[in-house]
Coordinates of C-alpha atoms in Angstrom, one line a residue:
M66 CA -21.8 -11.2 4.0
D67 CA -25.5 -10.2 1.7
F68 CA -24.6 -7.6 -1.7
D69 CA -25.8 -6.8 -4.1
W70 CA -24.3 -6.8 -7.0
S71 CA -26.2 -5.4 -10.0
T72 CA -25.5 -2.0 -8.5
P73 CA -22.2 0.3 -7.1
F74 CA -21.5 0.8 -3.8
P75 CA -22.2 4.0 -2.5
E76 CA -19.6 6.8 -3.5
G77 CA -16.4 7.3 -1.6
V78 CA -15.7 6.2 1.5
I79 CA -17.9 4.6 3.7
S80 CA -16.0 2.8 6.4
F81 CA -12.8 2.2 8.5
L82 CA -12.0 -1.7 6.8
D83 CA -12.0 0.1 2.9
T84 CA -8.4 0.2 3.4
D85 CA -4.8 -1.4 3.6
L86 CA -4.1 -4.0 6.1
Y87 CA -1.2 -2.8 6.6
K88 CA -3.1 0.7 7.4
L89 CA -4.5 -0.7 10.6
T90 CA -1.6 -2.7 11.5
M91 CA 0.6 0.5 11.6
Q92 CA -1.8 2.3 13.8
C93 CA -1.3 -0.6 15.3
A94 CA 1.8 -0.1 16.0
V95 CA 1.9 3.9 16.2
L96 CA -0.3 3.6 19.2
K97 CA 1.8 1.4 21.5
Y98 CA 5.2 3.4 20.6
Y99 CA 4.1 6.9 19.6
P100 CA 0.8 7.4 20.2
D101 CA 1.2 11.3 21.2
V102 CA 4.6 12.5 17.9
P103 CA 2.9 14.8 15.9
V104 CA 2.9 14.4 11.8
T105 CA 2.2 15.6 8.7
Y106 CA 1.3 15.0 5.4
A107 CA 2.1 15.5 1.7
F108 CA 0.3 15.1 -1.4
T109 CA 2.0 14.0 -5.1
N110 CA 0.7 14.5 -8.6
R111 CA 3.2 12.3 -9.9
T112 CA 1.1 12.9 -13.7
P113 CA 0.5 17.0 -13.2
E114 CA -1.3 16.8 -16.5
K115 CA -4.5 15.5 -14.6
K116 CA -6.0 17.7 -12.8
L117 CA -9.7 18.6 -11.2
S118 CA -12.7 20.4 -12.4
R119 CA -14.6 22.9 -9.6
K120 CA -17.2 21.4 -9.7
A121 CA -14.8 17.7 -8.6
F122 CA -12.8 19.3 -6.6
S123 CA -16.4 20.5 -4.4
W124 CA -17.2 16.7 -5.0
L125 CA -13.7 15.7 -3.2
C126 CA -14.3 18.2 -0.2
E127 CA -17.5 16.9 0.3
Q128 CA -16.4 13.5 1.0
I129 CA -13.6 14.0 2.5
S130 CA -16.7 15.7 5.2
K131 CA -17.7 12.6 5.2
L132 CA -14.8 10.6 6.5
G133 CA -15.9 12.4 9.9
N134 CA -18.5 10.9 10.1
I135 CA -17.3 6.3 10.0
S136 CA -17.3 4.2 12.7
L137 CA -16.9 0.8 13.3
S138 CA -19.0 -1.3 13.6
D139 CA -20.1 -4.0 15.3
D140 CA -19.8 -6.3 12.7
E141 CA -16.6 -5.0 12.1
L142 CA -15.1 -5.4 15.1
R143 CA -15.5 -9.2 15.5
Y144 CA -14.4 -9.4 11.9
L145 CA -11.4 -8.8 13.0
Q146 CA -11.4 -10.1 16.6
T147 CA -11.1 -13.6 14.0
H148 CA -9.1 -13.2 10.9
C149 CA -5.8 -10.2 12.5
K150 CA -5.7 -11.7 15.7
Y151 CA -2.2 -10.1 16.0
L152 CA -3.9 -6.8 16.7
S153 CA -3.7 -6.4 20.0
P154 CA -6.9 -5.9 22.3
P155 CA -6.0 -2.3 23.2
Y156 CA -5.7 -1.3 19.0
L157 CA -9.1 -2.8 18.8
E158 CA -11.2 -1.0 22.1
F159 CA -9.0 2.1 21.1
L160 CA -9.9 1.7 17.5
K161 CA -14.1 1.2 18.5
E162 CA -14.3 4.3 19.1
F163 CA -12.1 6.2 16.5
R164 CA -13.0 9.2 14.8
L165 CA -11.5 11.2 11.9
K166 CA -11.7 14.2 12.7
P167 CA -11.1 16.1 9.0
R168 CA -12.4 20.1 10.0
E169 CA -9.5 20.3 11.6
Q170 CA -7.1 17.8 11.1
L171 CA -6.8 18.5 6.4
N172 CA -6.7 21.5 4.5
P173 CA -7.1 21.1 0.8
T174 CA -6.6 24.2 -1.5
F175 CA -7.2 24.0 -5.2
N176 CA -5.1 25.8 -7.0
P177 CA -6.6 27.4 -10.5
V178 CA -4.7 26.7 -13.9
G179 CA -5.4 30.7 -15.0
P180 CA -7.6 33.6 -13.7
D181 CA -9.8 32.4 -10.5
T182 CA -13.2 32.5 -12.4
V183 CA -14.9 30.4 -9.9
A184 CA -16.5 28.5 -12.8
E185 CA -17.8 25.4 -12.4
D186 CA -15.3 24.3 -15.5
E187 CA -12.2 26.1 -14.3
L188 CA -9.3 23.5 -13.6
G189 CA -6.9 23.2 -11.7
D190 CA -4.0 21.6 -8.8
I191 CA -5.2 20.3 -5.7
H192 CA -3.2 20.0 -3.0
I193 CA -3.8 18.4 0.1
D194 CA -2.3 19.0 4.2
I195 CA -2.8 16.9 6.9
S196 CA -1.8 17.4 10.3
G197 CA -2.1 15.9 13.9
K198 CA -1.0 13.2 15.5
W199 CA 0.3 10.5 14.1
V200 CA -2.2 7.4 15.3
D201 CA -4.8 10.3 14.9
T202 CA -4.0 10.9 10.2
I203 CA -2.3 7.8 9.5
L204 CA -6.1 6.4 8.8
Y205 CA -6.3 9.7 6.6
E206 CA -3.6 8.3 3.2
I207 CA -5.6 5.1 1.3
P208 CA -9.0 6.9 1.4
L209 CA -8.2 10.7 0.6
L210 CA -5.5 8.9 -2.4
A211 CA -9.1 6.8 -2.8
L212 CA -11.1 10.0 -3.3
T213 CA -9.0 11.9 -5.5
S214 CA -9.1 8.9 -8.4
E215 CA -12.8 8.4 -7.8
A216 CA -12.9 12.6 -8.3
Y217 CA -10.8 12.3 -11.4
F218 CA -13.1 9.8 -13.3
K219 CA -16.2 10.6 -12.2
F220 CA -15.8 14.4 -13.4
M221 CA -13.2 14.7 -15.7
D222 CA -12.5 10.7 -17.5
T223 CA -16.1 10.1 -18.0
D224 CA -16.3 7.9 -21.6
W225 CA -16.1 4.2 -19.8
N226 CA -18.0 2.6 -17.7
Y227 CA -17.8 -0.5 -15.6
D228 CA -18.4 -3.7 -18.8
G229 CA -16.4 -6.2 -18.6
Q230 CA -14.4 -5.6 -15.8
E231 CA -14.8 -9.0 -14.0
D232 CA -15.1 -10.2 -16.3
K233 CA -11.0 -8.6 -17.7
A234 CA -9.8 -9.7 -14.2
Y235 CA -10.9 -13.2 -14.8
R236 CA -8.7 -13.7 -17.3
K237 CA -5.8 -11.9 -15.7
G238 CA -6.4 -13.7 -12.8
M239 CA -6.9 -17.6 -14.6
Q240 CA -3.3 -16.2 -16.9
L241 CA -1.2 -15.3 -13.3
L242 CA -2.8 -18.6 -12.4
E243 CA -1.9 -20.9 -14.8
A244 CA 1.6 -19.4 -15.5
G245 CA 1.4 -20.8 -11.4
C246 CA 2.0 -17.4 -9.8
I247 CA 0.6 -16.8 -5.8
L248 CA -1.0 -13.5 -6.0
S249 CA -2.3 -10.8 -3.8
E250 CA -5.3 -7.5 -5.1
F251 CA -3.6 -4.3 -4.0
G252 CA -4.7 -1.8 -6.3
S253 CA -7.3 0.7 -3.2
R254 CA -5.5 3.5 -3.4
R255 CA -5.7 4.2 -7.3
R256 CA -8.5 2.5 -8.2
R257 CA -11.4 3.6 -10.3
D258 CA -13.6 3.2 -7.1
Y259 CA -15.3 1.1 -4.6
H260 CA -17.4 -0.6 -7.3
T261 CA -14.9 -1.6 -9.5
Q262 CA -12.7 -3.0 -7.2
A263 CA -15.4 -5.5 -5.8
L264 CA -15.7 -6.4 -9.2
V265 CA -12.8 -6.7 -10.0
F266 CA -11.9 -8.8 -6.8
R267 CA -15.1 -11.0 -7.6
G268 CA -13.6 -11.6 -11.1
L269 CA -10.2 -13.3 -9.0
V270 CA -12.4 -15.3 -6.7
K271 CA -14.5 -16.9 -9.8
A272 CA -10.7 -17.4 -11.1
S273 CA -9.2 -19.0 -8.3
K274 CA -12.4 -20.9 -7.9
D275 CA -12.4 -22.2 -11.2
A276 CA -8.5 -22.7 -11.3
E277 CA -8.2 -24.3 -8.3
K278 CA -11.0 -27.0 -10.0
R279 CA -8.6 -27.0 -12.9
G280 CA -5.3 -28.5 -10.7
L281 CA -3.5 -25.2 -11.6
P282 CA -0.5 -24.3 -10.3
G283 CA -0.9 -20.5 -9.2
K284 CA -3.5 -19.8 -6.5
L285 CA -5.3 -16.2 -4.6
S286 CA -4.2 -15.2 -1.3
G287 CA -6.3 -12.8 -1.3
T288 CA -6.8 -8.8 -1.0
S289 CA -4.9 -5.7 0.7
N290 CA -8.5 -4.0 1.6
V291 CA -9.8 -5.3 5.0
H292 CA -13.2 -4.3 3.5
L293 CA -13.3 -6.5 1.0
A294 CA -11.8 -9.2 2.6
M295 CA -14.3 -9.2 4.6
R296 CA -17.2 -9.2 2.3
F297 CA -15.7 -12.4 0.7
N298 CA -15.0 -14.1 4.4
L299 CA -11.5 -14.5 3.8
P300 CA -8.3 -13.2 6.0
P301 CA -6.8 -10.3 4.9
V302 CA -2.9 -9.6 3.0
G303 CA -1.0 -7.0 3.4
T304 CA 3.1 -6.6 4.4
V305 CA 4.5 -2.9 6.2
A306 CA 4.5 0.7 4.3
H307 CA 7.2 3.0 4.2
E308 CA 6.1 5.1 6.1
W309 CA 6.6 3.6 9.4
F310 CA 10.7 3.9 8.5
M311 CA 9.9 7.2 7.7
G312 CA 8.5 8.0 10.9
I313 CA 10.8 6.0 13.1
A314 CA 14.1 8.0 11.2
A315 CA 11.8 11.3 11.5
I316 CA 11.6 10.8 15.3
T317 CA 14.7 9.7 16.0
N318 CA 16.5 11.8 13.5
D319 CA 19.3 9.3 13.8
Y320 CA 19.0 7.4 9.9
L321 CA 22.1 5.6 10.5
K322 CA 20.0 3.2 13.3
A323 CA 16.3 3.5 11.9
S324 CA 15.6 0.8 9.9
E325 CA 16.6 -1.6 12.6
E326 CA 14.3 0.6 15.0
A327 CA 11.6 -0.3 12.5
L328 CA 11.9 -3.8 12.6
R329 CA 12.0 -3.8 15.7
R330 CA 9.2 -2.1 17.6
W331 CA 7.6 -4.2 14.6
V332 CA 9.2 -7.3 15.9
G333 CA 8.0 -6.2 19.2
C334 CA 4.0 -5.0 18.2
F335 CA 3.0 -8.5 17.0
G336 CA 6.3 -10.9 17.7
E337 CA 8.3 -13.4 15.5
G338 CA 7.0 -14.5 12.3
V339 CA 3.6 -12.5 12.7
L340 CA 3.8 -10.3 9.0
G341 CA 7.1 -11.2 8.8
I342 CA 8.0 -9.4 5.1
A343 CA 10.1 -6.8 5.7
L344 CA 9.6 -3.3 3.1
T345 CA 13.2 -2.8 2.0
D346 CA 13.4 0.2 0.2
T347 CA 13.1 3.3 2.3
F348 CA 16.7 4.3 2.6
G349 CA 18.0 2.5 -0.4
T350 CA 18.3 -1.7 0.1
P351 CA 22.2 -1.7 0.7
A352 CA 21.8 0.6 4.3
F353 CA 18.3 -1.8 4.8
L354 CA 20.2 -4.7 4.9
Q355 CA 23.5 -4.2 7.0
A356 CA 19.8 -3.6 9.7
F357 CA 18.3 -6.8 8.4
S358 CA 20.8 -9.2 8.9
R359 CA 21.8 -8.4 13.1
P360 CA 20.2 -10.2 16.5
I361 CA 17.6 -9.1 17.2
D362 CA 17.5 -6.3 20.2
Y363 CA 13.9 -8.0 22.1
L364 CA 11.9 -5.3 23.8
P365 CA 10.3 -6.0 27.1
D366 CA 6.9 -6.1 26.0
T367 CA 7.8 -8.2 22.9
P368 CA 4.4 -11.1 21.8
N369 CA 6.0 -14.7 22.5
I370 CA 9.8 -14.0 22.6
P371 CA 11.1 -17.7 22.6
L372 CA 13.3 -19.5 25.5
Q373 CA 16.1 -20.9 24.5
G374 CA 17.9 -23.1 27.6
K375 CA 16.8 -20.8 30.7
G376 CA 15.6 -17.8 30.8
T377 CA 18.1 -16.7 27.7
T378 CA 16.8 -15.4 24.0
P379 CA 18.6 -17.1 20.6
S380 CA 20.5 -15.0 19.0
R381 CA 18.7 -15.1 15.4
S382 CA 18.6 -12.5 12.9
Y383 CA 15.6 -10.0 11.4
A384 CA 17.0 -11.7 7.8
E385 CA 16.0 -15.2 10.1
V386 CA 12.7 -14.3 12.2
Y387 CA 11.3 -12.7 8.7
A388 CA 9.6 -15.0 6.3
G389 CA 10.5 -12.3 3.6
V390 CA 11.2 -9.0 1.8
R391 CA 9.3 -6.9 -0.7
Q392 CA 10.8 -5.3 -3.4
D393 CA 9.4 -2.6 -4.3
S394 CA 11.0 0.5 -6.5
G395 CA 14.2 -1.1 -8.3
D396 CA 15.4 -3.4 -10.8
P397 CA 14.0 -6.6 -9.6
A398 CA 16.2 -8.5 -11.4
S399 CA 19.4 -6.5 -9.5
F400 CA 16.9 -6.7 -6.5
V401 CA 16.9 -10.5 -6.8
K402 CA 20.9 -11.4 -7.0
V403 CA 21.3 -8.7 -3.9
M404 CA 18.8 -10.3 -2.2
R405 CA 20.1 -14.5 -3.2
D406 CA 23.8 -12.8 -1.8
F407 CA 23.4 -11.8 0.7
Y408 CA 20.5 -15.1 2.2
E409 CA 24.4 -16.6 1.7
S410 CA 26.3 -14.0 3.5
Q411 CA 24.3 -14.4 6.6
G412 CA 24.0 -18.2 6.0
I413 CA 20.5 -18.8 5.7
E414 CA 18.9 -22.0 3.8
D415 CA 15.6 -21.2 4.3
K416 CA 13.5 -20.8 1.4
K417 CA 12.0 -17.0 1.3
T418 CA 9.5 -15.2 0.5
I419 CA 10.4 -12.2 -1.9
V420 CA 6.6 -9.9 -2.7
F421 CA 6.8 -8.0 -5.8
S422 CA 4.5 -4.5 -5.9
D423 CA 6.4 -2.4 -7.9
S424 CA 3.4 -1.1 -10.9
L425 CA 2.7 -5.0 -11.4
N426 CA 1.3 -6.7 -15.0
I427 CA 1.2 -10.3 -16.4
E428 CA 4.1 -10.5 -18.6
K429 CA 6.1 -8.6 -15.2
C430 CA 5.2 -11.1 -12.6
I431 CA 5.6 -13.9 -14.8
E432 CA 9.6 -13.0 -16.1
Y433 CA 9.6 -12.0 -12.6
K434 CA 8.7 -15.8 -10.9
R435 CA 11.3 -17.5 -13.7
I436 CA 13.6 -15.0 -12.3
S437 CA 13.2 -15.9 -8.6
E438 CA 12.3 -18.8 -8.3
E439 CA 16.5 -19.2 -10.9
Q440 CA 17.6 -17.9 -7.6
G441 CA 15.3 -20.2 -5.3
F442 CA 12.4 -17.8 -3.6
Q443 CA 9.3 -17.9 -3.6
P444 CA 7.9 -15.0 -5.0
T445 CA 4.4 -13.6 -4.8
F446 CA 2.9 -10.7 -6.0
G447 CA 0.7 -7.9 -5.2
V448 CA -0.9 -6.1 -7.9
G449 CA -2.9 -2.9 -7.9
T450 CA -3.3 -0.3 -10.3
F451 CA -3.2 -3.0 -13.2
L452 CA -6.7 -5.3 -11.6
T453 CA -8.7 -1.6 -10.2
N454 CA -7.7 1.0 -13.0
D455 CA -7.3 -0.7 -16.6
F456 CA -9.9 1.1 -18.9
V457 CA -10.4 1.9 -22.7
Q458 CA -12.2 5.2 -23.4
L459 CA -15.7 4.2 -25.3
S460 CA -16.2 6.5 -27.6
T461 CA -11.8 5.7 -29.0
G462 CA -10.4 2.5 -28.1
K463 CA -8.0 4.5 -26.2
K464 CA -6.8 3.8 -23.4
S465 CA -7.6 5.2 -20.4
V466 CA -4.9 6.3 -18.0
P467 CA -5.0 6.4 -14.1
M468 CA -3.1 8.8 -12.4
N469 CA 0.0 9.0 -10.5
I470 CA -1.1 9.7 -7.1
V471 CA 1.1 9.5 -3.4
I472 CA 0.4 10.7 0.3
K473 CA 3.7 9.7 2.0
L474 CA 4.6 11.3 5.4
S475 CA 6.1 14.8 5.9
S476 CA 7.9 15.0 8.8
A477 CA 7.0 14.2 12.6
A478 CA 8.6 15.0 16.5
G479 CA 9.4 18.5 14.0
N480 CA 11.9 16.9 12.2
P481 CA 11.9 16.7 8.0
A482 CA 10.3 12.7 7.0
I483 CA 12.2 11.7 3.7
K484 CA 11.9 8.6 1.5
I485 CA 14.7 7.6 -1.3
S486 CA 13.9 4.2 -2.4
D487 CA 15.9 2.3 -5.3
N488 CA 14.2 4.6 -7.8
I489 CA 15.3 8.1 -8.1
G490 CA 11.6 9.0 -9.4
K491 CA 10.1 7.5 -5.9
N492 CA 12.4 10.7 -4.0
T493 CA 10.2 11.7 -1.9
G494 CA 10.5 14.8 0.7
D495 CA 12.4 17.3 1.6
S496 CA 15.5 18.1 -0.9
A497 CA 18.3 19.1 1.4
K498 CA 17.4 16.2 4.4
V499 CA 17.4 13.7 0.6
A500 CA 21.3 14.7 -0.2
E501 CA 21.9 14.5 3.7
V502 CA 20.4 10.7 4.3
K503 CA 22.0 9.8 0.3
Q504 CA 25.6 11.6 2.0
L505 CA 25.3 9.9 5.4
L506 CA 24.1 6.1 4.1
G507 CA 26.5 6.4 1.1
Y508 CA 23.5 5.4 -1.2
V509 CA 24.7 4.9 -4.5
E510 CA 22.1 6.2 -7.3
K511 CA 21.1 4.1 -10.1
E512 CA 19.4 4.4 -13.4
W513 CA 16.8 1.9 -14.1
A514 CA 15.0 1.9 -17.5
G515 CA 11.5 0.7 -15.9
G516 CA 11.8 4.0 -13.2
D517 CA 9.7 6.3 -15.1
E518 CA 6.9 7.5 -12.5
T519 CA 4.9 9.9 -15.7
S520 CA 3.6 6.6 -16.7
R521 CA 3.8 4.0 -14.6
W522 CA 0.2 2.5 -16.2
G523 CA 0.7 3.8 -19.8
K524 CA -0.1 7.0 -21.9
A525 CA -3.1 7.7 -23.7
D526 CA -2.6 7.0 -27.0
D527 CA -1.0 3.2 -25.9
A528 CA -2.3 0.2 -27.9
I529 CA -4.6 -1.6 -25.9
K530 CA -3.7 -5.6 -25.2
S531 CA -7.8 -7.7 -25.4

């Protein structure tokens, strides 16, 4: 595809593919297994000091309404058919006709911090309620987060420009590739805007080409943003989100078996060895590993069920079949040790992958690479906000700090949906339900010095590294 790189891409979100791959794969699985389940989502700003003006909120609402105009183009359909063959024909037919209905499904609100003056520069906290069928609302998360971040940096923190973003990404990419890291760009949800993300990924692609010429050991495996992957004619990359586990747990209301059911239906939708990176921490890694160790109970319509002998299926476990796991909360060093002990206890000798994705920077990637390789793992890195929202204020030279915002499933089938994770700062959902599930699963709280969610990407007075 040809694009004019000299001018920013149109503001806002204008394509269903401007999202992370796992939103499409999860929508595919939800369509197959849970097409009529009603859900709600909750918006949380973990940096509450970062507020919007009424003018910024009005722009955000305008962009939200435009989401209802999006449809899948013929070029986008052909791209998915060519590069994402695991997306089933029934799902692609569904996506061809799919439309978001923000007027019916979304309720954005603005709550002034002081007396309501209705002035454009009045500051307030925003909230976005999302409700509807799971299959109809699952694609909102990434666009809403990206639009909220874009609104903040379009109207509130405006002392910045795009100068040097591509070169900065190139330098970061070269440092990681020289260190032998395998990395992907995971920065859609908290990017400054789409144009920033496009500049960043172009810088990474340029670094990857130069690294290959120089014979460097690292590799750029791609981007989770499907639209950018399409622009660069690459396959998108992705794993699975907490949402899949949270939704199934809420629907079944059986937290002892929810992780196994989520694994079973993921394999049931895509087959063995496809999209085979497991997310371990939704209800704490120890509880997940109990499910991960169990033999696969194949659903009847699982694609490409492996046969052994005359019509029998092998009793391989999920841990054997999955290529590896993703670490997204808690202490990475402890996680690596836990996974090594787990695989050894299961007699699994295959070299497995660990995808690190929790608030990464160059130093963390290099350190986690060392720790993982010492334990016999293949580490890879999904680097997000550090790439797509790394700016300084032009007038002061101080860091322009990203927002830390999330949208998480809050209910499914009328039951509360929660996430516990391996870090108390990432607990999400009804607090009573969180406490109940922790007790049920025997969850043990762990302290980790790096778990402060209010300053994940630094503070405004942090020194800027060159």
